[in-house]
Coordinates of C-alpha atoms in Angstrom, one line a residue:
M29 CA -25.6 -0.2 6.9
S30 CA -29.1 1.2 7.3
G31 CA -32.0 0.0 5.3
S32 CA -34.0 3.2 5.5
T33 CA -33.5 6.9 4.9
T34 CA -34.0 9.3 7.8
D35 CA -34.6 13.1 7.9
S36 CA -32.1 13.7 10.6
A37 CA -28.5 12.8 11.0
P38 CA -27.3 10.3 13.6
E39 CA -26.9 12.0 17.0
D40 CA -23.1 12.0 16.8
E41 CA -23.2 13.8 13.5
Q42 CA -25.3 16.7 14.8
S43 CA -22.8 18.0 17.3
G44 CA -20.2 20.4 15.9
S45 CA -20.0 22.4 12.8
P46 CA -19.0 21.5 9.2
E47 CA -15.8 23.5 9.6
T48 CA -14.4 20.4 11.4
V49 CA -14.2 18.7 8.0
E50 CA -11.1 20.3 6.7
P51 CA -8.7 17.5 7.5
S52 CA -6.7 17.5 4.2
A53 CA -4.8 20.6 5.0
Q54 CA -5.1 20.5 8.8
A55 CA -6.0 17.4 10.7
G56 CA -4.4 14.9 8.3
D57 CA -1.2 16.7 8.1
E58 CA -1.2 17.0 11.8
K59 CA -1.5 13.2 12.0
V60 CA 1.4 12.6 9.7
A61 CA 3.3 15.2 11.6
A62 CA 2.6 13.4 14.8
V63 CA 4.2 10.2 13.5
R64 CA 7.2 12.4 12.4
R65 CA 7.4 13.7 15.9
V66 CA 7.6 10.1 17.1
S67 CA 10.4 9.8 14.6
E68 CA 12.2 12.6 16.3
A69 CA 11.5 10.9 19.6
G70 CA 13.1 7.8 18.2
R71 CA 16.4 9.6 18.0
R72 CA 16.2 10.2 21.8
W73 CA 14.7 6.9 23.0
R74 CA 15.6 3.3 22.3
A75 CA 13.4 1.0 20.4
A76 CA 11.6 -0.7 23.3
Q77 CA 10.5 2.7 24.7
L78 CA 9.4 3.9 21.3
A79 CA 7.3 0.9 20.6
G80 CA 5.2 1.6 23.7
C81 CA 4.9 5.2 22.7
A82 CA 3.7 4.2 19.3
A83 CA 0.8 2.3 20.7
L84 CA -0.4 5.3 22.7
L85 CA 0.1 7.5 19.6
A86 CA -2.0 5.3 17.5
V87 CA -4.9 5.4 19.9
A88 CA -4.7 9.1 20.2
L89 CA -4.6 9.6 16.5
T90 CA -7.5 7.3 15.9
G91 CA -9.7 9.4 18.2
G92 CA -8.5 12.6 16.6
S93 CA -9.2 11.4 13.1
I94 CA -12.8 10.8 13.9
A95 CA -13.2 14.1 15.7
F96 CA -11.7 16.1 12.9
G97 CA -13.2 14.1 10.0
A98 CA -16.8 13.6 10.8
L99 CA -19.1 15.6 8.6
R100 CA -22.2 16.9 10.4
D101 CA -25.7 16.9 8.8
G102 CA -28.3 19.3 10.1
G103 CA -31.0 17.1 8.9
T104 CA -33.1 19.6 7.0
A105 CA -32.3 18.8 3.3
T106 CA -34.0 16.3 1.1
V107 CA -32.2 13.3 -0.3
A108 CA -30.3 14.1 -3.5
S109 CA -31.0 11.5 -6.3
S110 CA -27.6 11.9 -7.8
S111 CA -24.3 13.7 -7.4
A112 CA -24.5 16.1 -10.3
A113 CA -22.9 19.0 -8.4
V114 CA -19.7 17.0 -7.5
S115 CA -18.4 14.6 -10.0
P116 CA -16.0 11.7 -9.0
G117 CA -13.9 13.1 -11.9
L118 CA -12.9 15.9 -9.6
M119 CA -10.8 13.4 -7.7
A120 CA -8.7 12.9 -10.9
S121 CA -7.9 16.6 -11.2
G122 CA -4.4 16.1 -9.7
D123 CA -5.1 18.0 -6.5
L124 CA -6.8 15.5 -4.1
D125 CA -6.9 17.9 -1.2
A126 CA -8.6 20.6 -3.2
G127 CA -11.1 18.1 -4.4
I128 CA -11.9 17.0 -0.9
R129 CA -12.4 20.5 0.3
A130 CA -14.7 21.2 -2.6
I131 CA -16.8 18.1 -1.7
Q132 CA -16.9 19.1 1.9
A133 CA -18.1 22.6 1.0
H134 CA -20.8 21.1 -1.3
L135 CA -22.0 18.7 1.4
R136 CA -22.4 21.6 3.9
D137 CA -25.0 23.0 1.4
Q138 CA -26.4 19.6 0.2
P139 CA -25.9 17.2 3.1
K140 CA -28.3 14.6 1.6
D141 CA -26.3 14.2 -1.6
F142 CA -25.5 10.5 -1.2
G143 CA -23.3 10.4 -4.3
S144 CA -21.0 13.1 -2.9
W145 CA -20.8 11.3 0.4
A146 CA -19.6 8.2 -1.5
T147 CA -17.1 10.3 -3.5
L148 CA -15.8 11.8 -0.3
G149 CA -15.3 8.3 1.2
L150 CA -13.4 7.1 -1.9
A151 CA -11.3 10.3 -1.7
Y152 CA -10.4 9.6 1.9
V153 CA -9.3 6.1 0.9
E154 CA -7.1 7.5 -1.8
Q155 CA -5.7 10.2 0.5
A156 CA -4.8 7.5 3.1
R157 CA -2.9 5.6 0.3
T158 CA -1.1 8.6 -1.2
K159 CA -0.2 10.3 2.2
G160 CA 0.5 7.1 4.1
D161 CA -2.1 8.2 6.8
P162 CA -4.3 5.3 7.9
S163 CA -6.3 7.6 10.1
R164 CA -8.2 8.5 7.0
Y165 CA -9.9 5.1 7.0
P166 CA -12.4 5.7 9.8
Q167 CA -13.4 9.0 8.0
A168 CA -13.9 7.0 4.8
E169 CA -16.0 4.5 6.6
Q170 CA -18.2 7.2 8.1
A171 CA -18.7 8.9 4.8
L172 CA -19.6 5.7 3.0
K173 CA -21.9 4.6 5.8
R174 CA -23.7 8.0 5.5
S175 CA -24.1 7.5 1.7
L176 CA -25.6 4.1 2.2
E177 CA -28.0 5.4 4.9
L178 CA -29.2 8.0 2.4
A179 CA -29.4 5.6 -0.5
P180 CA -29.1 1.9 0.5
D181 CA -27.1 -0.3 -1.9
N182 CA -26.0 2.6 -4.1
E183 CA -23.3 1.5 -6.5
Q184 CA -20.8 4.2 -5.7
A185 CA -20.8 3.6 -2.0
L186 CA -20.6 -0.2 -2.4
S187 CA -17.6 0.3 -4.7
G188 CA -16.2 2.6 -2.0
R189 CA -16.7 -0.1 0.6
A190 CA -14.8 -2.5 -1.7
A191 CA -11.9 -0.1 -2.0
L192 CA -11.9 0.6 1.8
A193 CA -11.9 -3.1 2.6
A194 CA -9.0 -3.7 0.2
A195 CA -7.0 -0.8 1.8
R196 CA -7.5 -2.4 5.2
H197 CA -6.4 -5.8 3.8
E198 CA -9.9 -7.3 4.2
F199 CA -9.8 -8.9 0.8
K200 CA -12.7 -11.3 1.2
S201 CA -14.9 -8.4 2.1
A202 CA -13.6 -6.4 -0.8
L203 CA -14.4 -9.2 -3.2
S204 CA -17.9 -9.5 -1.7
Y205 CA -18.6 -5.8 -2.2
A206 CA -17.3 -5.9 -5.7
D207 CA -19.4 -8.8 -6.6
R208 CA -22.5 -7.1 -5.2
V209 CA -21.9 -4.1 -7.5
L210 CA -21.2 -6.2 -10.6
K211 CA -24.4 -8.2 -10.1
E212 CA -26.3 -4.9 -10.7
N213 CA -23.8 -3.3 -13.1
P214 CA -21.5 -5.7 -14.9
Y215 CA -19.6 -2.8 -16.5
S216 CA -18.6 -0.9 -13.3
E217 CA -15.0 -0.1 -13.9
R218 CA -14.3 0.4 -10.2
A219 CA -15.9 -2.9 -9.2
L220 CA -14.1 -4.8 -12.0
S221 CA -10.8 -3.4 -10.8
S222 CA -11.5 -4.1 -7.2
R223 CA -12.4 -7.7 -8.0
I224 CA -9.1 -8.2 -9.7
D225 CA -7.3 -6.7 -6.7
A226 CA -9.1 -8.9 -4.2
L227 CA -8.5 -12.1 -6.2
V228 CA -4.8 -11.3 -6.6
E229 CA -4.4 -10.5 -2.9
L230 CA -6.2 -13.7 -1.9
G231 CA -3.8 -15.7 -4.1
R232 CA -6.5 -16.8 -6.5
Y233 CA -4.4 -16.1 -9.5
A234 CA -6.2 -18.1 -12.1
E235 CA -9.4 -16.4 -11.2
A236 CA -7.7 -13.0 -11.2
S237 CA -6.4 -13.7 -14.7
K238 CA -9.9 -14.4 -15.9
A239 CA -11.2 -11.4 -14.1
A240 CA -8.6 -9.2 -15.8
D241 CA -9.5 -10.5 -19.2
L242 CA -13.2 -9.9 -18.6
A243 CA -12.5 -6.4 -17.3
D244 CA -10.4 -5.7 -20.4
E245 CA -13.3 -6.7 -22.6
R246 CA -15.8 -4.7 -20.7
R247 CA -14.0 -1.5 -19.5
P248 CA -10.6 -1.1 -21.1
G249 CA -8.8 1.9 -19.5
I250 CA -6.0 2.8 -17.1
P251 CA -7.4 1.1 -13.9
V252 CA -7.9 -2.1 -15.8
F253 CA -4.7 -1.9 -17.8
T254 CA -2.5 -1.6 -14.8
R255 CA -4.1 -4.6 -13.1
Y256 CA -4.0 -6.6 -16.3
A257 CA -0.2 -5.9 -16.4
Y258 CA 0.3 -6.9 -12.8
V259 CA -1.5 -10.2 -13.4
H260 CA 0.9 -10.9 -16.2
E261 CA 3.9 -9.9 -14.2
L262 CA 2.9 -12.4 -11.5
R263 CA 3.0 -15.1 -14.1
G264 CA 6.5 -14.1 -15.2
D265 CA 5.5 -12.3 -18.3
A266 CA 7.2 -8.9 -17.7
R267 CA 7.3 -8.1 -21.5
T268 CA 3.5 -8.2 -21.8
A269 CA 3.2 -6.2 -18.5
R270 CA 5.4 -3.5 -19.9
T271 CA 3.6 -3.3 -23.2
V272 CA 0.3 -2.9 -21.5
L273 CA 1.6 -0.3 -19.1
E274 CA 3.1 1.7 -21.9
R275 CA -0.2 1.6 -23.7
A276 CA -1.9 2.8 -20.5
L277 CA 0.6 5.7 -20.1
S278 CA -0.1 6.8 -23.7
T279 CA -3.7 7.3 -22.8
A280 CA -3.1 9.0 -19.4
T281 CA -4.0 12.7 -19.3
T282 CA -4.3 13.7 -15.6
P283 CA -1.2 14.2 -13.5
G284 CA -2.4 11.5 -11.1
D285 CA -2.8 8.9 -13.8
I286 CA 0.5 9.7 -15.4
A287 CA 2.4 9.5 -12.1
Y288 CA 0.6 6.2 -11.2
V289 CA 1.3 4.4 -14.5
A290 CA 4.8 5.7 -14.9
S291 CA 5.6 4.6 -11.3
A292 CA 4.3 1.1 -12.1
L293 CA 6.6 1.1 -15.1
G294 CA 9.5 2.1 -12.9
Q295 CA 8.7 -0.6 -10.4
L296 CA 8.5 -3.2 -13.2
A297 CA 11.9 -2.1 -14.6
W298 CA 13.5 -2.1 -11.1
N299 CA 12.3 -5.6 -10.5
Q300 CA 14.1 -6.7 -13.7
G301 CA 17.3 -5.0 -12.7
D302 CA 16.9 -2.3 -15.4
Y303 CA 17.8 0.7 -13.3
D304 CA 18.4 3.2 -16.0
T305 CA 14.9 2.6 -17.4
A306 CA 13.5 2.6 -13.9
L307 CA 15.0 6.1 -13.2
T308 CA 13.6 7.3 -16.5
D309 CA 10.1 6.1 -15.7
Y310 CA 10.2 7.6 -12.2
A311 CA 11.4 10.9 -13.7
R312 CA 8.3 10.8 -15.9
A313 CA 6.1 10.2 -12.9
L314 CA 7.7 13.0 -10.9
A315 CA 7.4 15.4 -13.8
A316 CA 3.6 14.9 -13.6
D317 CA 3.5 15.0 -9.7
D318 CA 6.6 15.9 -7.9
A319 CA 5.2 14.7 -4.5
Y320 CA 4.0 11.2 -5.7
L321 CA 5.2 8.8 -3.0
P322 CA 5.7 5.6 -5.0
A323 CA 7.9 7.5 -7.5
L324 CA 9.9 9.2 -4.8
E325 CA 10.5 5.9 -3.0
G326 CA 11.1 4.0 -6.3
R327 CA 13.6 6.6 -7.5
A328 CA 15.6 6.3 -4.2
R329 CA 15.7 2.5 -4.5
A330 CA 16.9 2.7 -8.1
Q331 CA 19.5 5.2 -7.1
A332 CA 20.8 2.9 -4.4
A333 CA 20.8 -0.1 -6.8
S334 CA 22.8 2.0 -9.3
G335 CA 25.4 2.8 -6.7
D336 CA 24.4 6.4 -5.9
R337 CA 24.0 5.8 -2.2
A338 CA 24.2 9.4 -1.2
A339 CA 21.4 10.4 -3.5
A340 CA 19.4 7.4 -2.4
I341 CA 19.7 8.2 1.3
K342 CA 18.8 11.9 0.7
G343 CA 15.8 10.8 -1.3
M344 CA 14.6 8.2 1.2
E345 CA 15.1 10.6 4.1
A346 CA 12.8 13.0 2.3
V347 CA 10.2 10.3 1.8
V348 CA 10.1 9.2 5.4
A349 CA 10.0 12.8 6.6
R350 CA 6.7 13.1 4.8
Y351 CA 5.4 9.5 4.7
P352 CA 6.7 7.4 7.6
L353 CA 5.7 4.0 6.1
P354 CA 7.2 0.6 6.8
G355 CA 8.7 0.1 3.3
P356 CA 10.7 3.3 3.1
L357 CA 11.6 3.2 6.8
V358 CA 13.2 -0.2 6.4
A359 CA 14.9 0.8 3.2
L360 CA 16.4 3.9 4.8
G361 CA 17.5 1.8 7.8
E362 CA 19.3 -0.6 5.5
L363 CA 20.9 2.2 3.6
Y364 CA 22.3 3.6 6.9
E365 CA 23.6 0.1 7.8
D366 CA 25.2 -0.3 4.4
R367 CA 26.9 3.1 4.7
G368 CA 28.2 2.3 8.2
A369 CA 29.2 5.8 9.1
D370 CA 29.4 7.0 12.7
G371 CA 25.9 7.0 14.2
D372 CA 24.4 5.1 11.3
K373 CA 23.7 2.0 13.3
A374 CA 21.6 4.0 15.8
K375 CA 19.9 5.8 12.9
A376 CA 19.0 2.5 11.3
Q377 CA 17.6 1.1 14.6
D378 CA 15.4 4.2 14.9
Q379 CA 13.9 3.6 11.5
Y380 CA 13.2 -0.1 12.3
A381 CA 11.6 0.9 15.6
L382 CA 9.4 3.4 13.9
V383 CA 7.8 0.7 11.9
D384 CA 6.1 -0.2 15.1
A385 CA 4.6 3.3 15.2
W386 CA 3.1 2.9 11.8
T387 CA 1.8 -0.6 12.3
A388 CA 0.2 0.4 15.7
L389 CA -1.4 3.4 14.0
A390 CA -2.6 1.2 11.1
R391 CA -4.1 -1.4 13.4
A392 CA -5.8 1.3 15.5
N393 CA -7.6 2.4 12.3
G394 CA -8.7 -1.0 11.3
V395 CA -5.9 -2.1 9.0
N396 CA -4.5 -5.6 9.1
A397 CA -0.7 -5.0 9.3
D398 CA 0.5 -8.5 9.8
L399 CA 2.4 -8.8 6.5
D400 CA 4.2 -5.5 7.2
T401 CA 5.1 -6.7 10.7
A402 CA 6.4 -10.1 9.4
L403 CA 8.6 -8.5 6.7
A404 CA 10.1 -5.9 8.9
A405 CA 10.5 -7.9 12.1
A406 CA 12.1 -10.9 10.5
D407 CA 15.2 -9.0 9.6
H408 CA 15.1 -6.1 12.0
G409 CA 12.9 -6.8 15.0
D410 CA 11.3 -9.5 17.1
K411 CA 11.8 -12.7 15.2
A412 CA 9.1 -14.6 17.2
A413 CA 6.7 -11.8 16.5
A414 CA 7.6 -12.0 12.8
L415 CA 6.7 -15.7 12.8
R416 CA 3.4 -15.1 14.6
A417 CA 2.4 -12.4 12.2
A418 CA 3.4 -14.4 9.1
R419 CA 1.4 -17.4 10.3
A420 CA -1.6 -15.2 11.0
E421 CA -1.4 -13.7 7.5
W422 CA -0.9 -17.1 5.9
A423 CA -4.1 -18.3 7.6
R424 CA -6.0 -15.5 5.9
R425 CA -4.6 -15.7 2.4
H426 CA -2.2 -17.8 0.4
T427 CA -0.2 -15.5 -2.0
V428 CA 3.4 -15.5 -3.2
H429 CA 4.1 -12.6 -0.8
T430 CA 2.6 -14.3 2.2
A431 CA 4.4 -17.5 1.3
D432 CA 7.7 -15.7 1.1
A433 CA 7.1 -13.9 4.4
L434 CA 6.3 -17.1 6.2
A435 CA 9.3 -18.9 4.6
W436 CA 11.6 -16.2 5.8
A437 CA 10.1 -15.9 9.2
L438 CA 10.5 -19.6 9.7
H439 CA 14.1 -19.4 8.5
V440 CA 15.1 -16.6 10.9
N441 CA 13.6 -18.7 13.7
G442 CA 15.8 -21.7 12.7
R443 CA 13.1 -23.8 11.1
D444 CA 14.5 -24.1 7.6
R445 CA 13.0 -27.5 6.6
E446 CA 9.5 -26.2 7.5
A447 CA 10.3 -23.0 5.6
L448 CA 11.4 -24.7 2.3
P449 CA 7.9 -25.6 0.9
Y450 CA 6.8 -22.0 1.4
A451 CA 9.9 -20.6 -0.3
R452 CA 9.1 -22.9 -3.2
Q453 CA 5.5 -21.8 -3.3
A454 CA 6.6 -18.1 -3.4
T455 CA 8.5 -18.7 -6.6
A456 CA 6.1 -21.2 -8.2
T457 CA 4.1 -18.8 -10.4
G458 CA 7.1 -17.6 -12.4
Y459 CA 7.0 -14.1 -10.7
R460 CA 10.5 -12.7 -11.0
N461 CA 11.3 -11.3 -7.6
A462 CA 15.0 -11.2 -6.5
S463 CA 14.1 -11.1 -2.9
F464 CA 12.1 -14.3 -3.1
L465 CA 14.9 -16.0 -5.0
Y466 CA 17.4 -14.9 -2.4
H467 CA 15.3 -16.1 0.5
R468 CA 14.8 -19.5 -1.2
G469 CA 18.5 -19.8 -1.9
I470 CA 19.5 -19.1 1.7
I471 CA 16.9 -21.6 3.0
E472 CA 18.1 -24.2 0.5
L473 CA 21.7 -23.8 1.7
A474 CA 20.5 -24.1 5.3
T475 CA 18.9 -27.4 4.5
G476 CA 22.1 -28.7 2.8
D477 CA 21.0 -28.3 -0.8
R478 CA 24.1 -26.4 -2.1
K479 CA 23.3 -26.9 -5.8
E480 CA 19.8 -25.4 -5.6
G481 CA 20.9 -22.8 -3.1
R482 CA 23.7 -21.5 -5.4
S483 CA 21.4 -21.6 -8.4
H484 CA 18.7 -19.4 -6.7
L485 CA 21.2 -17.0 -5.2
G486 CA 22.8 -16.6 -8.6
S487 CA 19.4 -16.0 -10.2
A488 CA 18.6 -13.4 -7.6
L489 CA 21.8 -11.4 -8.3
K490 CA 21.5 -11.8 -12.0
L491 CA 17.9 -10.6 -12.1
N492 CA 18.2 -7.6 -9.7
P493 CA 21.7 -7.2 -8.2
G494 CA 20.7 -4.3 -6.1
F495 CA 17.4 -5.7 -4.8
S496 CA 18.3 -4.8 -1.2
P497 CA 21.4 -3.0 0.2
L498 CA 21.8 -5.7 2.9
G499 CA 20.2 -8.6 1.2
A500 CA 22.2 -8.4 -2.0
R501 CA 25.4 -8.1 0.1
E502 CA 24.4 -11.2 2.1
A503 CA 23.5 -13.1 -1.1
R504 CA 26.9 -12.4 -2.7
K505 CA 28.6 -13.5 0.5
A506 CA 26.6 -16.7 0.8
L507 CA 27.1 -17.5 -2.9
K508 CA 30.8 -17.1 -2.6
E509 CA 31.0 -19.3 0.5
A510 CA 28.8 -22.0 -1.1
S511 CA 31.0 -22.1 -4.2
E512 CA 34.3 -22.6 -2.3

């Protein structure tokens, strides 16, 4: 970041016109559409060919994102001391694309408004998250960099840097940026929230719990409540988590906040095998925002777990048509495999191959995608690649999720005794996750521990009997065989 303010924009920002900054309705949708076109190609090509295509696609999209997203500054305006004209609250209006367009228009008139540059950067991060489009991240980085050039160390841009680092899975950097903000403003809601996120994702759960308590004391509100709830869920306290989330939902007023909190409630209910409650929660979320990705995906998962496979497939197909992300792609592939109709096996393989397209795009835009690779490839791809990715992620951070991913990657590579300590670590905090219990049970059976294996497989199916179309089926089969 620059330590001084200049009267002219960097050279690469002076070429072109402000009209190139309308990506929310044009360039961003084109990028998501491009991944969907790769999806169509996947129906014509086999997985190996598609993977190579994905890498080329990612590079092309990265260049395009910068070209479309860079805001140009003519260099004639004075530095704005604040962002009075454009409030970050605009981002909570429920229409993120409209908010971004408004900020872009404002910055064409006031290109030295560092606060609006920071708000734009944060909006791009949110847009990447909600649209599943990692090509937004270079745009966010440019906007936040510009804000810091205009006003070094301004709080909003540093908070944006923390959010961007977390989105790219650079959690140590996210924690560092959050701490810088909190040193100057101990009551920054965004920094308090980012700090909790970073500590959780680094596996520093005791510190995350203390950070959540502190944030709740200093800035109680929806961002803090949802994180406070998740910290409790990780400790196995789902009851407190739900109570806190219900309180958060009762205070939510914007469509975005309502959809966000209600979806978190739905995910919590689904994790506990309460599918009726999950479907009710997701309905609340979609009543507020009918395009909210986590609610659409969660509803499809809950429908599948409830036995309504046709609705689940239809819903998940709609999700991946708009948001071709690893989670829903794998879920749809497994739903196809579970159905087993003519052509479903090929359809499933196409979904798994397309995970490569997303991970290549994510990596090209600065996102660490090793955990996504490990989880998808272990069951549906290159098992050796899954293990390499899981080891790389474990080297960066020790969480229950990375422990589970490494345990399972070791298992599918025939290294069960090495896998078992990681499977135990994944379940050590009390976090109630049926997939983790299933993985541990299978690994225990493979090491000859039938008693513990049966126990953990039974616990997985009791907790969430529909946790995965294929995994739950395999768990029931393994439990039956181990009990004979």
